[in-house]
Amino acid sequence: MTGNGLYQQIKDIITPLVEDAELTLWGFELGSGQRMVVRIYVEGPDGVTIDQCAKLSRHIGLTLEVEDVLSDAYTLEVSSPGLERPFFSAEQVANYIGKPIAIVLRDPHDDFPGRRKFQGEVKSVTDNTIVLTLPDDEGDLTVDWNDLKKAHLVHIFPDTSKGKKKK
């Protein structure tokens, strides 16, 4: 079975289980190494608890075993996408206009020879085209979603330092 076929098969299995838990599937990824990793990200209207993730992990793990989808040993991880959430579609990025994201392209960008990593503020998203405003007057970067290897939100922590003098 091809990687895409496996991906779709896993998605078809986990989506109803996530919905039954009254959560939303944010996305999932299959990582490889010595042991395959199935990493599933879920959201809820009020966030996601560790208990919800543990319970869902047990249900998904049992279902994957019964369906015998993965022939080799694997590690299953179920969690919230977190503050620096990975993106799985351009549509998800569209909800973060004005926010900083980091992207890695599959190949260097034509306008920036040799460069594949960028960080900038989401300016617009139209269909599968994302436009980022880059820092330091580098201008705008336009990329097609299909040219991305990965993308994630960059969380900016508020400045909580003490010692600011009042004027």
PDB file of C-alpha atoms in Angstrom:
ATOM      1  CA  MET A   1       0.000   0.000   0.000  1.00  0.00           C
ATOM      2  CA  THR A   2       1.308   3.466  -0.824  1.00  0.00           C
ATOM      3  CA  GLY A   3       2.015   6.081   1.817  1.00  0.00           C
ATOM      4  CA  ASN A   4      -0.954   8.175   0.680  1.00  0.00           C
ATOM      5  CA  GLY A   5      -3.246   5.145   0.835  1.00  0.00           C
ATOM      6  CA  LEU A   6      -2.047   4.380   4.371  1.00  0.00           C
ATOM      7  CA  TYR A   7      -2.523   8.021   5.368  1.00  0.00           C
ATOM      8  CA  GLN A   8      -6.118   8.032   4.087  1.00  0.00           C
ATOM      9  CA  GLN A   9      -6.862   4.682   5.715  1.00  0.00           C
ATOM     10  CA  ILE A  10      -5.642   5.934   9.099  1.00  0.00           C
ATOM     11  CA  LYS A  11      -7.589   9.186   8.685  1.00  0.00           C
ATOM     12  CA  ASP A  12     -10.768   7.230   7.891  1.00  0.00           C
ATOM     13  CA  ILE A  13     -10.277   5.189  11.076  1.00  0.00           C
ATOM     14  CA  ILE A  14      -9.388   7.960  13.515  1.00  0.00           C
ATOM     15  CA  THR A  15     -11.798  10.712  12.395  1.00  0.00           C
ATOM     16  CA  PRO A  16     -14.996   9.077  13.723  1.00  0.00           C
ATOM     17  CA  LEU A  17     -13.216   8.086  16.963  1.00  0.00           C
ATOM     18  CA  VAL A  18     -12.131  11.692  17.515  1.00  0.00           C
ATOM     19  CA  GLU A  19     -15.643  12.949  16.743  1.00  0.00           C
ATOM     20  CA  ASP A  20     -17.173  10.366  19.131  1.00  0.00           C
ATOM     21  CA  ALA A  21     -14.954  11.875  21.847  1.00  0.00           C
ATOM     22  CA  GLU A  22     -16.547  15.268  20.995  1.00  0.00           C
ATOM     23  CA  LEU A  23     -13.206  16.574  19.766  1.00  0.00           C
ATOM     24  CA  THR A  24     -11.984  17.839  16.402  1.00  0.00           C
ATOM     25  CA  LEU A  25      -9.133  16.307  14.425  1.00  0.00           C
ATOM     26  CA  TRP A  26      -6.634  19.139  13.838  1.00  0.00           C
ATOM     27  CA  GLY A  27      -4.339  16.833  11.864  1.00  0.00           C
ATOM     28  CA  PHE A  28      -1.949  13.937  12.111  1.00  0.00           C
ATOM     29  CA  GLU A  29       1.423  12.919  10.815  1.00  0.00           C
ATOM     30  CA  LEU A  30       3.281   9.725  10.246  1.00  0.00           C
ATOM     31  CA  GLY A  31       6.906   9.896  11.266  1.00  0.00           C
ATOM     32  CA  SER A  32       9.516   7.324  10.469  1.00  0.00           C
ATOM     33  CA  GLY A  33      12.683   6.190  12.125  1.00  0.00           C
ATOM     34  CA  GLN A  34      13.540   2.974  13.917  1.00  0.00           C
ATOM     35  CA  ARG A  35       9.858   2.810  14.808  1.00  0.00           C
ATOM     36  CA  MET A  36       6.968   4.527  13.034  1.00  0.00           C
ATOM     37  CA  VAL A  37       5.263   7.315  14.999  1.00  0.00           C
ATOM     38  CA  VAL A  38       1.577   8.104  14.499  1.00  0.00           C
ATOM     39  CA  ARG A  39       1.158  11.615  15.949  1.00  0.00           C
ATOM     40  CA  ILE A  40      -2.463  12.816  16.216  1.00  0.00           C
ATOM     41  CA  TYR A  41      -3.478  16.370  17.156  1.00  0.00           C
ATOM     42  CA  VAL A  42      -6.972  17.031  18.501  1.00  0.00           C
ATOM     43  CA  GLU A  43      -8.872  20.072  19.727  1.00  0.00           C
ATOM     44  CA  GLY A  44     -11.943  20.697  21.806  1.00  0.00           C
ATOM     45  CA  PRO A  45     -14.095  23.776  22.323  1.00  0.00           C
ATOM     46  CA  ASP A  46     -12.457  24.313  25.738  1.00  0.00           C
ATOM     47  CA  GLY A  47      -9.092  22.778  24.918  1.00  0.00           C
ATOM     48  CA  VAL A  48      -8.070  19.168  25.473  1.00  0.00           C
ATOM     49  CA  THR A  49      -7.241  17.435  28.740  1.00  0.00           C
ATOM     50  CA  ILE A  50      -4.621  14.780  29.336  1.00  0.00           C
ATOM     51  CA  ASP A  51      -7.411  12.383  30.310  1.00  0.00           C
ATOM     52  CA  GLN A  52      -9.197  12.984  26.993  1.00  0.00           C
ATOM     53  CA  CYS A  53      -5.976  12.333  25.087  1.00  0.00           C
ATOM     54  CA  ALA A  54      -5.252   9.146  27.076  1.00  0.00           C
ATOM     55  CA  LYS A  55      -8.763   7.771  26.561  1.00  0.00           C
ATOM     56  CA  LEU A  56      -8.717   8.613  22.848  1.00  0.00           C
ATOM     57  CA  SER A  57      -5.252   7.076  22.512  1.00  0.00           C
ATOM     58  CA  ARG A  58      -6.524   3.785  23.956  1.00  0.00           C
ATOM     59  CA  HIS A  59      -9.511   3.745  21.564  1.00  0.00           C
ATOM     60  CA  ILE A  60      -7.400   4.603  18.526  1.00  0.00           C
ATOM     61  CA  GLY A  61      -4.677   2.109  19.491  1.00  0.00           C
ATOM     62  CA  LEU A  62      -7.180  -0.733  19.871  1.00  0.00           C
ATOM     63  CA  THR A  63      -8.914   0.147  16.607  1.00  0.00           C
ATOM     64  CA  LEU A  64      -5.630   0.310  14.679  1.00  0.00           C
ATOM     65  CA  GLU A  65      -4.717  -3.112  16.101  1.00  0.00           C
ATOM     66  CA  VAL A  66      -8.088  -4.655  15.189  1.00  0.00           C
ATOM     67  CA  GLU A  67      -7.988  -3.156  11.684  1.00  0.00           C
ATOM     68  CA  ASP A  68      -4.343  -4.325  11.338  1.00  0.00           C
ATOM     69  CA  VAL A  69      -3.436  -1.147   9.449  1.00  0.00           C
ATOM     70  CA  LEU A  70       0.184  -0.940  10.564  1.00  0.00           C
ATOM     71  CA  SER A  71       2.179  -4.129  10.143  1.00  0.00           C
ATOM     72  CA  ASP A  72       5.295  -2.934  11.975  1.00  0.00           C
ATOM     73  CA  ALA A  73       5.670  -1.719  15.548  1.00  0.00           C
ATOM     74  CA  TYR A  74       4.691   1.907  16.035  1.00  0.00           C
ATOM     75  CA  THR A  75       4.323   4.580  18.691  1.00  0.00           C
ATOM     76  CA  LEU A  76       0.970   6.349  19.016  1.00  0.00           C
ATOM     77  CA  GLU A  77       0.855   9.914  20.344  1.00  0.00           C
ATOM     78  CA  VAL A  78      -2.367  11.886  20.884  1.00  0.00           C
ATOM     79  CA  SER A  79      -2.155  15.512  22.020  1.00  0.00           C
ATOM     80  CA  SER A  80      -3.330  19.075  21.584  1.00  0.00           C
ATOM     81  CA  PRO A  81      -1.662  20.958  18.721  1.00  0.00           C
ATOM     82  CA  GLY A  82      -0.299  23.355  21.364  1.00  0.00           C
ATOM     83  CA  LEU A  83       0.812  26.962  21.179  1.00  0.00           C
ATOM     84  CA  GLU A  84       3.130  26.389  18.221  1.00  0.00           C
ATOM     85  CA  ARG A  85       0.636  24.221  16.390  1.00  0.00           C
ATOM     86  CA  PRO A  86       1.639  22.579  13.131  1.00  0.00           C
ATOM     87  CA  PHE A  87      -0.535  23.349  10.124  1.00  0.00           C
ATOM     88  CA  PHE A  88      -1.959  20.616   7.912  1.00  0.00           C
ATOM     89  CA  SER A  89      -3.725  22.801   5.323  1.00  0.00           C
ATOM     90  CA  ALA A  90      -3.729  26.317   3.911  1.00  0.00           C
ATOM     91  CA  GLU A  91      -7.278  26.637   5.239  1.00  0.00           C
ATOM     92  CA  GLN A  92      -5.945  26.309   8.803  1.00  0.00           C
ATOM     93  CA  VAL A  93      -3.338  29.025   8.133  1.00  0.00           C
ATOM     94  CA  ALA A  94      -6.125  31.364   6.940  1.00  0.00           C
ATOM     95  CA  ASN A  95      -7.379  31.553  10.526  1.00  0.00           C
ATOM     96  CA  TYR A  96      -4.074  33.123  11.599  1.00  0.00           C
ATOM     97  CA  ILE A  97      -3.890  36.280   9.439  1.00  0.00           C
ATOM     98  CA  GLY A  98      -1.583  38.756  11.171  1.00  0.00           C
ATOM     99  CA  LYS A  99       0.139  36.054  13.232  1.00  0.00           C
ATOM    100  CA  PRO A 100       3.728  34.838  12.815  1.00  0.00           C
ATOM    101  CA  ILE A 101       4.374  31.417  11.325  1.00  0.00           C
ATOM    102  CA  ALA A 102       7.502  29.502  10.382  1.00  0.00           C
ATOM    103  CA  ILE A 103       7.682  27.454   7.205  1.00  0.00           C
ATOM    104  CA  VAL A 104      10.141  25.079   5.576  1.00  0.00           C
ATOM    105  CA  LEU A 105       9.921  24.616   1.821  1.00  0.00           C
ATOM    106  CA  ARG A 106      10.656  21.357   0.020  1.00  0.00           C
ATOM    107  CA  ASP A 107      13.015  23.230  -2.334  1.00  0.00           C
ATOM    108  CA  PRO A 108      14.663  26.660  -2.151  1.00  0.00           C
ATOM    109  CA  HIS A 109      12.426  29.586  -3.156  1.00  0.00           C
ATOM    110  CA  ASP A 110      13.165  31.164  -6.566  1.00  0.00           C
ATOM    111  CA  ASP A 111      13.198  34.691  -5.087  1.00  0.00           C
ATOM    112  CA  PHE A 112      15.570  33.667  -2.278  1.00  0.00           C
ATOM    113  CA  PRO A 113      18.200  31.335  -3.825  1.00  0.00           C
ATOM    114  CA  GLY A 114      19.330  28.547  -1.524  1.00  0.00           C
ATOM    115  CA  ARG A 115      16.832  29.430   1.195  1.00  0.00           C
ATOM    116  CA  ARG A 116      14.101  27.053   2.363  1.00  0.00           C
ATOM    117  CA  LYS A 117      13.316  28.339   5.890  1.00  0.00           C
ATOM    118  CA  PHE A 118      11.258  31.462   6.485  1.00  0.00           C
ATOM    119  CA  GLN A 119       9.399  33.138   9.297  1.00  0.00           C
ATOM    120  CA  GLY A 120       6.917  35.925   8.768  1.00  0.00           C
ATOM    121  CA  GLU A 121       3.472  37.272   9.456  1.00  0.00           C
ATOM    122  CA  VAL A 122       0.558  35.763   7.532  1.00  0.00           C
ATOM    123  CA  LYS A 123      -0.633  38.495   5.173  1.00  0.00           C
ATOM    124  CA  SER A 124      -3.187  36.517   3.160  1.00  0.00           C
ATOM    125  CA  VAL A 125      -4.324  33.046   2.151  1.00  0.00           C
ATOM    126  CA  THR A 126      -6.170  32.433  -1.102  1.00  0.00           C
ATOM    127  CA  ASP A 127      -6.962  28.836  -1.995  1.00  0.00           C
ATOM    128  CA  ASN A 128      -3.554  27.148  -1.569  1.00  0.00           C
ATOM    129  CA  THR A 129      -1.466  30.333  -1.866  1.00  0.00           C
ATOM    130  CA  ILE A 130      -0.004  31.826   1.295  1.00  0.00           C
ATOM    131  CA  VAL A 131       1.582  35.270   1.449  1.00  0.00           C
ATOM    132  CA  LEU A 132       3.903  36.088   4.347  1.00  0.00           C
ATOM    133  CA  THR A 133       5.309  39.489   5.218  1.00  0.00           C
ATOM    134  CA  LEU A 134       8.952  38.850   6.063  1.00  0.00           C
ATOM    135  CA  PRO A 135      10.838  40.828   8.722  1.00  0.00           C
ATOM    136  CA  ASP A 136      13.654  43.299   8.119  1.00  0.00           C
ATOM    137  CA  ASP A 137      12.121  44.774   4.950  1.00  0.00           C
ATOM    138  CA  GLU A 138      12.659  41.540   3.005  1.00  0.00           C
ATOM    139  CA  GLY A 139       9.227  42.064   1.473  1.00  0.00           C
ATOM    140  CA  ASP A 140       6.487  39.518   0.914  1.00  0.00           C
ATOM    141  CA  LEU A 141       6.932  35.828   0.247  1.00  0.00           C
ATOM    142  CA  THR A 142       4.327  33.992  -1.810  1.00  0.00           C
ATOM    143  CA  VAL A 143       4.259  30.204  -1.573  1.00  0.00           C
ATOM    144  CA  ASP A 144       1.956  27.412  -2.658  1.00  0.00           C
ATOM    145  CA  TRP A 145       0.836  25.101   0.137  1.00  0.00           C
ATOM    146  CA  ASN A 146       2.027  22.079  -1.868  1.00  0.00           C
ATOM    147  CA  ASP A 147       5.590  23.463  -1.863  1.00  0.00           C
ATOM    148  CA  LEU A 148       5.746  23.359   1.939  1.00  0.00           C
ATOM    149  CA  LYS A 149       7.477  20.599   3.829  1.00  0.00           C
ATOM    150  CA  LYS A 150       6.108  21.896   7.134  1.00  0.00           C
ATOM    151  CA  ALA A 151       4.573  24.974   8.730  1.00  0.00           C
ATOM    152  CA  HIS A 152       3.758  25.959  12.294  1.00  0.00           C
ATOM    153  CA  LEU A 153       2.502  28.885  14.328  1.00  0.00           C
ATOM    154  CA  VAL A 154       5.162  30.876  16.192  1.00  0.00           C
ATOM    155  CA  HIS A 155       3.946  31.772  19.654  1.00  0.00           C
ATOM    156  CA  ILE A 156       5.174  35.121  20.961  1.00  0.00           C
ATOM    157  CA  PHE A 157       5.290  35.058  24.729  1.00  0.00           C
ATOM    158  CA  PRO A 158       4.267  38.325  26.385  1.00  0.00           C
ATOM    159  CA  ASP A 159       7.003  40.381  28.009  1.00  0.00           C
ATOM    160  CA  THR A 160       6.571  39.822  31.716  1.00  0.00           C
ATOM    161  CA  SER A 161       9.915  41.256  32.756  1.00  0.00           C
ATOM    162  CA  LYS A 162       9.982  43.372  35.863  1.00  0.00           C
ATOM    163  CA  GLY A 163      11.834  46.602  36.235  1.00  0.00           C
ATOM    164  CA  LYS A 164      10.140  48.636  33.545  1.00  0.00           C
ATOM    165  CA  LYS A 165      10.265  52.247  34.590  1.00  0.00           C
ATOM    166  CA  LYS A 166       7.114  54.312  34.328  1.00  0.00           C
ATOM    167  CA  LYS A 167       7.461  57.694  32.720  1.00  0.00           C
TER     168      LYS A 167
END
